XYZ file of C-alpha atoms in Angstrom:
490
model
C 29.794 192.057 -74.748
C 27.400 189.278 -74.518
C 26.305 186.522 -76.771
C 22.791 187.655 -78.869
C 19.607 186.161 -77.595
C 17.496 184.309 -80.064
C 14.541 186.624 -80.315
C 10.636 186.302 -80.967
C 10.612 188.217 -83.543
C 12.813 190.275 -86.543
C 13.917 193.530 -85.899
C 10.398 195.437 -86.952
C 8.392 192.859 -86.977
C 5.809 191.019 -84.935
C 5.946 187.894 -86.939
C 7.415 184.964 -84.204
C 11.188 183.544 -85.553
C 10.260 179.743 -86.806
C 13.803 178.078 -85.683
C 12.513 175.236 -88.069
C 12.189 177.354 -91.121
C 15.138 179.624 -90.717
C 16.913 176.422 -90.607
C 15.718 174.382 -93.553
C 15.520 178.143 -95.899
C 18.847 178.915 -94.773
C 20.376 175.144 -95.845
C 18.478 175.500 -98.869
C 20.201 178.573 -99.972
C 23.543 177.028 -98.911
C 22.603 174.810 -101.260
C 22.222 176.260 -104.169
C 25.217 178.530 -104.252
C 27.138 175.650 -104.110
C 25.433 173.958 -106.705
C 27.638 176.929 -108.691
C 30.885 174.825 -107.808
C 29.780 171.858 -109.971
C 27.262 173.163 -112.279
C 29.993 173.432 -115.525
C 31.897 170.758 -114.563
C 29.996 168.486 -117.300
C 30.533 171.054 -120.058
C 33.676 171.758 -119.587
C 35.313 169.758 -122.125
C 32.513 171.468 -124.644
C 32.873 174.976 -123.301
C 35.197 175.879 -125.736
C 32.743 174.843 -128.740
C 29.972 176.585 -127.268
C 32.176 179.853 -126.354
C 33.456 179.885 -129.900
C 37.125 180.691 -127.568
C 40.376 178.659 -127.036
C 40.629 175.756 -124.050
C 42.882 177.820 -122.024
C 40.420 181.384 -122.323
C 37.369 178.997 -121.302
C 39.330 178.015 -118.161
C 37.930 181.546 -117.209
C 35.019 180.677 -116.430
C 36.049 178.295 -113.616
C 38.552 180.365 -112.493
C 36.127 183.976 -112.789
C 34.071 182.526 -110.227
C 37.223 181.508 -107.727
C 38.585 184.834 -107.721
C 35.493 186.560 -107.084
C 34.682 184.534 -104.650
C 37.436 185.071 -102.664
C 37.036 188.413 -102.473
C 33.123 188.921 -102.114
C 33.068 186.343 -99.254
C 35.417 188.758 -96.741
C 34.443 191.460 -97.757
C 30.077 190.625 -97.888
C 30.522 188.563 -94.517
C 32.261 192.502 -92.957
C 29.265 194.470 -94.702
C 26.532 191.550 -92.834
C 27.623 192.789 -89.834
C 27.885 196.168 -90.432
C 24.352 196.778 -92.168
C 22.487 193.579 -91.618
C 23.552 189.872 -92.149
C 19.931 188.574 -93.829
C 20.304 192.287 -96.274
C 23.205 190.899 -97.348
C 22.451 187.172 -98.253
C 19.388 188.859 -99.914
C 21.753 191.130 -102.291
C 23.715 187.513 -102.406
C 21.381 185.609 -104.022
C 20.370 188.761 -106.509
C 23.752 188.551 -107.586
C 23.829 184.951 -108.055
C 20.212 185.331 -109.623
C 21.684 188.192 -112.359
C 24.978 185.946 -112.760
C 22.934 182.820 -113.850
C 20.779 184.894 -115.898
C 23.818 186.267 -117.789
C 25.070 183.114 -118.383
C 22.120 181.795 -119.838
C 21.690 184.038 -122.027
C 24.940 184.228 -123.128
C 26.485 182.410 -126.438
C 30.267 184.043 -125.834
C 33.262 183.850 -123.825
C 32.812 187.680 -122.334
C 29.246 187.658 -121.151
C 29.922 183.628 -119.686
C 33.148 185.140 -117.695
C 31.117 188.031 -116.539
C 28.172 185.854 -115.429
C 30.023 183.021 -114.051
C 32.079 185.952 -111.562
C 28.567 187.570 -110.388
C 28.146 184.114 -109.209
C 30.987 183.676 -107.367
C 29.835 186.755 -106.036
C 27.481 185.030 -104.127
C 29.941 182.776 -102.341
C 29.110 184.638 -98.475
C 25.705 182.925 -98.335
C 27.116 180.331 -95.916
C 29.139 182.191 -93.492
C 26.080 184.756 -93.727
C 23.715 182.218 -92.650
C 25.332 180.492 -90.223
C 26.114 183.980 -88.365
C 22.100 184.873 -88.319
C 21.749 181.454 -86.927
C 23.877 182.472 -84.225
C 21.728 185.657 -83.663
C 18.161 183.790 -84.070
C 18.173 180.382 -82.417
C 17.937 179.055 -79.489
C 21.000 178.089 -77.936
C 19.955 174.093 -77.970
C 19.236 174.090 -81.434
C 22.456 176.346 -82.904
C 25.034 173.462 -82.815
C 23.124 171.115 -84.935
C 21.921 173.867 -87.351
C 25.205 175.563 -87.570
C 26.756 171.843 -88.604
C 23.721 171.212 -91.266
C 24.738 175.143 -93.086
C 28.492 174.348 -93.282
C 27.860 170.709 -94.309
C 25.742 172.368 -97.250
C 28.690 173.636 -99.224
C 29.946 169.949 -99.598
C 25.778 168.725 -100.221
C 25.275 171.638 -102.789
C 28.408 170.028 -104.974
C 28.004 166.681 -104.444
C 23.956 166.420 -105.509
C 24.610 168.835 -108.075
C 27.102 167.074 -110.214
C 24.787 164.001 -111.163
C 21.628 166.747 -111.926
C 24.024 168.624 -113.552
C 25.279 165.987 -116.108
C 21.909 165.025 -116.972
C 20.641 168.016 -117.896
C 23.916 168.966 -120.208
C 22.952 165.121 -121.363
C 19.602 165.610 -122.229
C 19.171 169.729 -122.667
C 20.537 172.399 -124.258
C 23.388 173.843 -121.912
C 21.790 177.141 -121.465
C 18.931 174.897 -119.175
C 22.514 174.359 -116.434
C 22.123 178.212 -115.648
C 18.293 179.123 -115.898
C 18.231 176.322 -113.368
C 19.847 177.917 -111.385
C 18.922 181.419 -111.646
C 14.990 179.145 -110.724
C 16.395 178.025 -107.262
C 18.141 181.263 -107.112
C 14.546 183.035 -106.729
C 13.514 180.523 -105.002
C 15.896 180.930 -102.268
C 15.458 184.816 -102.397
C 11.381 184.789 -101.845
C 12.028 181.799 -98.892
C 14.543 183.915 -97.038
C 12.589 187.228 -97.877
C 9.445 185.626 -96.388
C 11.112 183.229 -93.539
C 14.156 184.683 -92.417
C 14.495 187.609 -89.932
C 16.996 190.492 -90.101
C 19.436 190.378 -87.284
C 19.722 193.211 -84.795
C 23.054 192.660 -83.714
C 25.422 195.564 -85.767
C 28.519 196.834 -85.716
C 28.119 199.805 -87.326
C 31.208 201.828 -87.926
C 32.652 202.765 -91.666
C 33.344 200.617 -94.265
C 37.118 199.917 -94.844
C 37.498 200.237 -98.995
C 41.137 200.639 -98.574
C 41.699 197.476 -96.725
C 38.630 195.859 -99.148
C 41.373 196.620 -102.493
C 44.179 195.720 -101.112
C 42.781 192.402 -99.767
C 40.851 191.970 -102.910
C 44.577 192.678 -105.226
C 46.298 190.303 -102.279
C 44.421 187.572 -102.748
C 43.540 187.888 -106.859
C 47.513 187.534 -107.203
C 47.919 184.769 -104.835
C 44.838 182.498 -106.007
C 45.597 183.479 -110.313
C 48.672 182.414 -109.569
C 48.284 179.109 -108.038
C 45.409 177.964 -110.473
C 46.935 179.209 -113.727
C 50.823 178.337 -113.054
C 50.644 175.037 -114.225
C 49.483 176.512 -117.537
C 51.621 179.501 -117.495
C 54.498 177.243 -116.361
C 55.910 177.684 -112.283
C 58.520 179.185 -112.824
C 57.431 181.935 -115.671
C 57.567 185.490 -114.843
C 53.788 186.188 -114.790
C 53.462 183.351 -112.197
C 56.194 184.655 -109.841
C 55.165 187.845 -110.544
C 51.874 187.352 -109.021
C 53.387 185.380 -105.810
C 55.813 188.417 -105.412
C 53.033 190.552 -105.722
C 50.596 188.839 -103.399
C 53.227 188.745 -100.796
C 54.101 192.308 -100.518
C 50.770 193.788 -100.862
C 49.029 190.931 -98.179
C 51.583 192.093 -96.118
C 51.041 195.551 -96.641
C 47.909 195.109 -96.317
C 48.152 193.228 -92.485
C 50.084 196.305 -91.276
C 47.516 198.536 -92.705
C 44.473 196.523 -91.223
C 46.268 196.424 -87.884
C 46.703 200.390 -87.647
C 42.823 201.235 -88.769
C 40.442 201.721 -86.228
C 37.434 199.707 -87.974
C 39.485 196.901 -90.201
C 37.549 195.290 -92.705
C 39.225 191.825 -90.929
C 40.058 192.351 -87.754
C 43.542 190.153 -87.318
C 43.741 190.759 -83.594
C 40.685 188.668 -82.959
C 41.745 186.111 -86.277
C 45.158 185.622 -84.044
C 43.783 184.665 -81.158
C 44.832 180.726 -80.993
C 41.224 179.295 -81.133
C 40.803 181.546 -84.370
C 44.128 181.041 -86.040
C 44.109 177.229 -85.963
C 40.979 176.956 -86.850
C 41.592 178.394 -89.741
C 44.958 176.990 -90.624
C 43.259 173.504 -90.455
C 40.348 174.903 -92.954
C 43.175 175.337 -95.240
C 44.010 171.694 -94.963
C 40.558 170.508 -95.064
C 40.227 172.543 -97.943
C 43.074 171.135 -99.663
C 41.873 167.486 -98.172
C 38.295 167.504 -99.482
C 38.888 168.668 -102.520
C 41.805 166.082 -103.308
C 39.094 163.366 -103.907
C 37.041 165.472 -105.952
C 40.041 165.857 -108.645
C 40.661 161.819 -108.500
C 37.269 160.173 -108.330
C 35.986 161.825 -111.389
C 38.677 160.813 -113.594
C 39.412 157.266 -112.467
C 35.646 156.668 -113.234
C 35.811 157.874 -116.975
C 39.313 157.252 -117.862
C 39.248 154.007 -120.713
C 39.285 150.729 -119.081
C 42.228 149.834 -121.848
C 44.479 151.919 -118.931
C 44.046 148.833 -116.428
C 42.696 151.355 -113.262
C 40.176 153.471 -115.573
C 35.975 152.308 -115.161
C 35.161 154.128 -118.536
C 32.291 155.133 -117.038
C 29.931 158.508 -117.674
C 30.041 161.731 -115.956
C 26.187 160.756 -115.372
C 27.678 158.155 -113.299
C 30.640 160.101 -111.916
C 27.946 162.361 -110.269
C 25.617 159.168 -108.890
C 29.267 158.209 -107.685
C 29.587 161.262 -105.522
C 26.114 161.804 -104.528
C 25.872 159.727 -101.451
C 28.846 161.984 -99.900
C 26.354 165.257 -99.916
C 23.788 162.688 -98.205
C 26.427 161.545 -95.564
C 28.017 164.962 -94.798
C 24.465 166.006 -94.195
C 23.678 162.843 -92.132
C 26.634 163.926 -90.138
C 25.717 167.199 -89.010
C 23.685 166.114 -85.999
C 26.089 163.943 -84.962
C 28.937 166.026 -85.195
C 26.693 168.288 -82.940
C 26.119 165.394 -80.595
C 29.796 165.271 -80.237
C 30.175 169.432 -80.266
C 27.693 169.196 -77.320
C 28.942 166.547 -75.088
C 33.096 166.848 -76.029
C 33.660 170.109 -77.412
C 33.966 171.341 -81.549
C 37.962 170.163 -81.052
C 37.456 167.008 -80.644
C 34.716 167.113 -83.593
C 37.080 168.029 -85.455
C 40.125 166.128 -84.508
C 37.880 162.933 -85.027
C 36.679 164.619 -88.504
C 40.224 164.461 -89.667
C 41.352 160.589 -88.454
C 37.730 159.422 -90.725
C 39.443 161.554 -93.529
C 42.924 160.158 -93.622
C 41.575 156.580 -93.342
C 38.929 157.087 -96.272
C 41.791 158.167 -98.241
C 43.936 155.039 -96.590
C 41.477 153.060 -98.323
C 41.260 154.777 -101.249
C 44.911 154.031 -102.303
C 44.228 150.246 -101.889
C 40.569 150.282 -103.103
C 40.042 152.143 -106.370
C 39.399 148.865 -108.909
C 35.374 149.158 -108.435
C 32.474 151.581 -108.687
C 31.243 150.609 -104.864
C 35.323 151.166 -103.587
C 34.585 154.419 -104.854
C 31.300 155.301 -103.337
C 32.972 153.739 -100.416
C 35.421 155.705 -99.720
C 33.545 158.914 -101.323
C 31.223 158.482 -97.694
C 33.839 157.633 -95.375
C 35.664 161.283 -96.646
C 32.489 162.678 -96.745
C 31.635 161.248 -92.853
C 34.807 162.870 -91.670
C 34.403 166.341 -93.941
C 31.025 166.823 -92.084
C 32.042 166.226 -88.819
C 34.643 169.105 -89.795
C 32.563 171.150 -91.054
C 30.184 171.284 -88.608
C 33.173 171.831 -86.138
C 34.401 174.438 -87.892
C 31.557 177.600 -87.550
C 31.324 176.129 -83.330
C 35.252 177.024 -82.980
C 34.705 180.453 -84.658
C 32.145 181.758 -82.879
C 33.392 180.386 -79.725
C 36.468 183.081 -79.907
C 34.720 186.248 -81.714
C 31.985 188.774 -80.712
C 28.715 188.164 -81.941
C 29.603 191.675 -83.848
C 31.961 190.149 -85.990
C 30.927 187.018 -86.546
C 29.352 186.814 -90.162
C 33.360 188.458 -90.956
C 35.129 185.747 -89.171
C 32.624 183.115 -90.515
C 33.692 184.132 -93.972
C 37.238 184.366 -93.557
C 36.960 180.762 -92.218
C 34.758 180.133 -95.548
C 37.771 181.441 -97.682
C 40.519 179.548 -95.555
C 38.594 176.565 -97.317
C 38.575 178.210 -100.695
C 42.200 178.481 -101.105
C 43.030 174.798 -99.449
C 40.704 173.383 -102.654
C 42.771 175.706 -105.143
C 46.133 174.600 -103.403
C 44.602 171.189 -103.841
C 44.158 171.521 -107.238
C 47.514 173.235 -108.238
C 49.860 170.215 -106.333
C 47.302 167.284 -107.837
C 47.579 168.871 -111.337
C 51.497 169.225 -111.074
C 51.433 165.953 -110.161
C 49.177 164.028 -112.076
C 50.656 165.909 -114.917
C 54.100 164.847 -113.921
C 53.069 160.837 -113.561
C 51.420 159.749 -116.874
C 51.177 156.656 -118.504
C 50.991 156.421 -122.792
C 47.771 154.935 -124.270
C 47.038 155.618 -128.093
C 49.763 158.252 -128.398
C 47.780 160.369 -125.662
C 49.355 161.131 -122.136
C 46.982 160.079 -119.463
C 47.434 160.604 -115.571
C 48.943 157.275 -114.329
C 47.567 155.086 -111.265
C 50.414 155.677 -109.452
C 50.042 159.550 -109.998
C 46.690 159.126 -108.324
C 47.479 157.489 -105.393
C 50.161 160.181 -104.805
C 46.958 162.900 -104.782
C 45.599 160.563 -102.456
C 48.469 160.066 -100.377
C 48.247 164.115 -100.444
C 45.003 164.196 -99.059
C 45.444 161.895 -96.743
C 48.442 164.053 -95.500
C 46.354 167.110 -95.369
C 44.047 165.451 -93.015
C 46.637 164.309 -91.052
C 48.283 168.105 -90.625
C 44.107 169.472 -89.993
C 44.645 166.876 -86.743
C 47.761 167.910 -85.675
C 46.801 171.481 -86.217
C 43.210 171.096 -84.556
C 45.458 169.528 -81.287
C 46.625 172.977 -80.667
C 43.470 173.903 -80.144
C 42.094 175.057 -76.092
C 40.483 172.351 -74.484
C 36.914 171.847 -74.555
C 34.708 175.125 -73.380
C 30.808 175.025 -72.661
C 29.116 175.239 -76.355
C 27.357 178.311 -75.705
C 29.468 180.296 -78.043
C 30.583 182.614 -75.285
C 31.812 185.804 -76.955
C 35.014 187.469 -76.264
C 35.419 191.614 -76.289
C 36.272 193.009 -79.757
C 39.722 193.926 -79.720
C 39.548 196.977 -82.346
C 36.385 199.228 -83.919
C 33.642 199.872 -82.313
C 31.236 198.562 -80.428
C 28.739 196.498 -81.250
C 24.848 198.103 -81.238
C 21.503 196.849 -81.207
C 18.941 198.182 -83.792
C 15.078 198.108 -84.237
């Protein structure tokens, strides 16, 4: 099986592919369905008011959008390549269109859970995109563009969160969400009119079975680790759900490795390049989103504490912009390095920038500017990752499956940020300090999420040195090992 061509044109039509424009749409739409990771974050606090619901049944509309997340991205990045990758990110942004529409329209906790879940819905639109990158651009151009689309997840969240907290500052809430159902649209009509449908296709039948029990597998495992600090660890609904998780995931591996057309094929996901690869997206996951949990709340913690800024979330998210900026900076360099040295040493050197921004980070966290520092430096070494990341995965798949192994990459990130923010909250909640009969997180409970992070990046090295050595950058495909072959259409 050979690696797909970039082609003049879309699969039934004459109009020439624009590497340019497919780039900058594709980002764009990166963009904005991360912008869903941040967008509540300011209202949080007030959700509860405005839901007319408890604090612990307006956690639900964080966590709606993690579960279904984890499920669509798998299981959308599978249907890309069976039916079409750009058909897919099309029906990805309608969802994320109807979810934000929901939402802002809505005044309870029902209709907010409901909408905030059809946007996590939308979660494949970066794994999608990067695979049609794969089938439309030139060769030359594909490390660079690839880096810029993965780097968007981390640009989406980190631009959003100061936009984000000025509208809730200035607007009524509802604004957050008809926001971004606007961009939403946006995206749609720019990929509808820019983008070409792929002709590279599986085909084959869609595997529901292995789509439910992935979809129950993972629901258990991911409820489990973000509500068990609430529930309490060692409660019988949390170990319930880790009991469960582990006997149907593992049920479910057996049953994925005896069907002919799996919905993730783990043959291919344990080949060494593959399985590493991921394994150190779960500890960039967990790395990345380490600082997000501390920044924030050393900024706007009281000054009285003697580590707190008592600062605004306005300025929490002009804290955190410049990261989005750098990671995006990054990409072309982390291609530069892709090129010339190989995506394991991209990422390799992505993870020593990480561990040393959080190195700093323990010893410089008295100042707004320590923070932005050390916000870039992360964000320097989570782009060079990133862009790493999507090179090593289609380096070791077929270009038939490689919106599915894009997107199990995608969630290998997922659950490192909700591991991330399970062990910080246990944690932080653990190390607290007393100020006006309140508990508050103490600075040494910080630095111990640091120290975390820094860890993580430290076992996303060491992982990432298992890696093969460095292979020409051309993305050279290797034979599916299972289903069928892959087909050309139009």
């Amino acid at each position: 099986m050979s690696d797909a061509p970039a082609r003049p044109a879309a699969a039934g039509s004459s109009a020439p592919v624009r590497p340019g424009a497919v780039v900058a749409v594709l980002a764009l739409a990166g963009i904005t369905v991360s912008l869903m990771q941040t967008l509540v974050i300011p209202i949080v606090p007030e959700l509860p008011v405005y839901l007319h619901a408890s604090a612990s049944d307006a956690a639900w509309a964080v966590t709606a959008t993690l579960l279904a997340a984890a499920v669509a991205t798998p299981v959308a990045g599978r249907l890309g390549d069976m039916f079409g990758k750009r058909r897919m990110l099309l029906v990805s942004l309608v969802v994320l269109v109807a979810g934000s529409a929901v939402c802002a329209l809505s005044d309870g906790l029902v209709p907010m859970i409901v909408g905030r879940a059809l946007q996590g819905l939308a979660a494949a639109v970066v794994p999608l995109g990067i695979s049609i990158m794969r089938d439309e651009l030139p060769p030359e151009k594909l490390a660079g563009s690839t880096a810029l689309m993965s780097a968007s997840l981390g640009v989406g969240g980190a631009l959003g969160l100061p936009a984000a907290a000025f509208l809730a500052d200035h607007y009524d809430w509802h604004v957050l969400f008809w926001t971004s159902a606007s961009l939403g649209v946006v995206a749609f009509a720019l990929v509808l009119g820019l983008v070409p449908e792929s002709a590279v296709r599986t085909g084959g039948r869609f595997d529901l079975a292995g789509a439910l029990g992935m979809a129950v597998g993972l629901v258990s495992l991911l409820l489990a680790v973000s509500k068990g600090a609430d529930w309490g660890w060692g409660s019988g609904s949390t170990l319930g759900l880790f009991a469960l998780a582990l006997v149907v995931l593992v049920a479910w591996g057996f049953f994925e490795l005896r069907t002919a057309q799996p919905l993730v094929d783990l043959r291919t996901t344990a080949r060494r390049q593959v399985l590493f690869t991921n394994l150190a997206s779960i500890a960039f996951g967990f790395s990345m989103f380490a600082m997000s949990l501390v920044l924030p709340q050393l900024l706007q913690l009281p000054t009285q504490t003697g580590y707190g800024l008592g600062r605004s979330m306005l300025t929490v998210g002009l804290v955190m912009a410049p990261q989005g900026l750098v990671m995006m900076a990054m990409a072309p360099v982390s291609a530069m390095i892709t090129k010339s040295r190989g995506p394991k040493v991209t990422l390799m050197t992505g993870a020593v920038i990480v561990a040393v921004g959080y190195g700093l980070d323990i010893v410089l966290m008295s100042e707004v500017w320590h923070l932005i520092l050390v916000s870039c430096v992360i964000g320097a070494g989570v782009g060079f990752a990133y862009g790493a990341m999507p090179a090593l995965i289609m380096g070791a798949v077929p270009a038939s499956e490689t919106a599915a192994a894009n997107s199990l990459n995608t969630l290998m990130r997922s659950i490192g940020t909700s591991v991330a923010s399970a062990v910080a909250g246990v944690l932080l909640a653990q190390m607290t300090i007393s100020l006006g009969g309140h508990a508050l997180p103490s600075e040494n409970g910080f630095k111990a999420v640091l120290a975390c992070g820094a860890g993580a990046a430290v076992l996303a090295f060491l992982l990432a040195s298992f890696l093969p050595r460095h292979r020409p950058a051309g993305l050279a495909p290797v034979p599916a090992a299972t289903g069928a072959p892959a087909e050309r259409v139009g």
